[in-house]
Amino acid sequence: MLILGIESSCDETGVALVETVGAAVPVLRAHALHSQIAMHQAYGGVVPELASRDHIRRVLPLTDQVLADAGAALADVDLVAFTQGPGLAGALLVGAGVAVALGAALQRPTLGVHHLEGHLLSPFLSADPPSFPFVALLVSGGHTQLMRVDGVGRYELLGETIDDAAGEAFDKSAKLLGLPYPGGPHLARLAEQGNPTAYALPRPLLHSGDLDFSFAGLKTAVLTQVKRLVSAQLSGPLSPHAAEALSEADRADVAASTQAAIVEVLLKKSLAALTRTGLTRLVVAGGVGANRQLRMQLNAACQARGVRVHYPELHLCTDNGAMIAMAAAMRVQARLWQPPGPGATASHSFAVRPRWPLQDLGC
Ligand code: KG4
Ligand code: ZN
């Protein structure tokens, strides 16, 4: 079965073709991606209306490219999958609309996929795929969750952020340091030159005894630290350019201390989730999963405990179409989705779910 996957939930348009053969791990035939980062950079964050318009421009040329790369024709596609949520409503509607239109034209079924299930299952696209059950640390720009995963669609929420996501903490702290959007990778790069113990930033909820996270206070602590460092040069409210008054060494130290605080909380809570569940496999997914420090510290701690850690390929950590096609493929294999019967009348209506908790997928 050949599955076309379309991702358009935020600022990346992704299209991919994944093929299932029996019960074997589905295979990625081709994928293509257009990132809108350069377009949104001037505004310091994603502008939803611009995102939607750009998805409209990109999605069909990317589809043509993927089909050409895979040596396939549109008529070969058996199922059209798309990100149904969560995400920006207008952006989601583009992918959903195109998918349903393609399905109608080709007389093929469509399947709405949960974006976080895509991230969660993306390590199955790697050369070293995990096996169930495992603990999943989902760390993206909008979500920070620990899940127990017993199979496709069998997700139990163990803990989550009560305010900002880890990616948001990276991005907001980076903004305070005058770094461009999206700040996470820029902050991580700057942090490599800094001292992670230079400033004692808070590790929110580290000792809370549960598996929840809180990162909003960290951003405030970073702001206070930046203010303290620039106070000699400035008076009054901190302008967006205040961090420019800092030396490169100070900025690197704040970046390294911020990253250390986020990584320590993610690491300790992931280990606590492994202890609580008694599981010996950890999957890390979502954009923050690309963070080198997080990977190094998780690898070291898990190796010491005999726990295997699985990541998506680095280029599939952030949003992409491959994970959407993959999640659809694994749903099909798990018989969580069945094609409409021969007598079924096709409805071409569709809806998106900008807010959609992953645990609603149920077990
Ligand atoms: O999963 P993703 O691509 O989009 C969402 O579904 O939100 O994650 C994007 C997030 C952003 O906050 C970005 O700054 C962060 O992932 N990110 C990183 C790194 N690469 C991406 N954060 C820290 N270090 C990185 N290397
Ligand atoms: Zn994502």
Coordinates of C-alpha atoms and ligand atoms in Angstrom, one line a residue, residues 7 9-12 86 115-116 119 139-143 166-171 182-189 259 285-292 317-320 323, ligand 1:
E7 CA 2.1 17.9 6.9
S9 CA 0.4 22.2 10.9
C10 CA 2.8 25.1 11.4
D11 CA 5.7 26.5 9.5
E12 CA 6.9 23.5 7.5
P86 CA -3.1 19.9 16.6
H115 CA 0.7 15.5 14.5
L116 CA 2.2 14.2 17.8
H119 CA 6.5 12.6 16.0
V139 CA 9.4 17.6 23.1
S140 CA 8.3 20.0 20.5
G141 CA 7.6 23.7 20.2
G142 CA 4.1 23.4 21.6
H143 CA 4.2 20.2 23.7
A166 CA 10.5 22.9 26.4
G167 CA 10.8 24.2 22.8
E168 CA 9.0 27.4 23.9
A169 CA 11.4 27.8 26.8
F170 CA 14.3 27.5 24.3
D171 CA 12.7 29.9 21.8
P182 CA 13.3 29.7 15.9
G183 CA 15.6 30.1 18.8
G184 CA 16.2 26.5 20.0
P185 CA 19.0 25.6 17.5
H186 CA 20.6 29.0 17.8
L187 CA 20.6 29.0 21.6
A188 CA 22.1 25.4 21.5
R189 CA 24.9 26.6 19.1
Q259 CA 20.1 24.8 28.1
A285 CA 10.8 12.8 19.5
G286 CA 9.9 16.3 18.5
G287 CA 12.1 19.3 17.5
V288 CA 13.9 19.6 20.9
G289 CA 15.0 15.9 20.4
A290 CA 17.5 17.3 18.0
N291 CA 19.4 19.0 20.9
R292 CA 22.9 17.6 21.1
C317 CA 13.1 15.5 14.4
T318 CA 11.4 18.6 13.3
D319 CA 8.1 18.7 11.4
N320 CA 8.0 16.7 8.2
M323 CA 6.2 11.0 10.0
Ligands
KG4_1 O1 8.5 19.4 16.6 P1 8.8 20.8 16.0 O2 9.5 20.9 14.7 O3 7.5 21.6 15.9 C1 6.4 21.5 16.7 O4 5.6 20.6 16.5 O5 6.3 22.4 17.6 O6 9.6 21.5 17.2 C2 10.1 22.8 17.0 C3 10.8 23.2 18.3 C4 11.2 24.7 18.3 O7 10.8 25.2 19.6 C5 12.7 24.7 18.1 O8 13.3 25.8 18.7 C6 13.1 23.4 18.8 O9 12.0 22.5 18.4 N1 14.4 22.9 18.4 C7 15.4 22.8 19.2 C8 16.5 22.3 18.4 N2 16.0 22.1 17.2 C9 14.7 22.5 17.1 N3 15.6 23.1 20.5 C10 16.8 22.9 21.1 N4 17.9 22.5 20.4 C11 17.8 22.1 19.1 N5 18.8 21.7 18.4

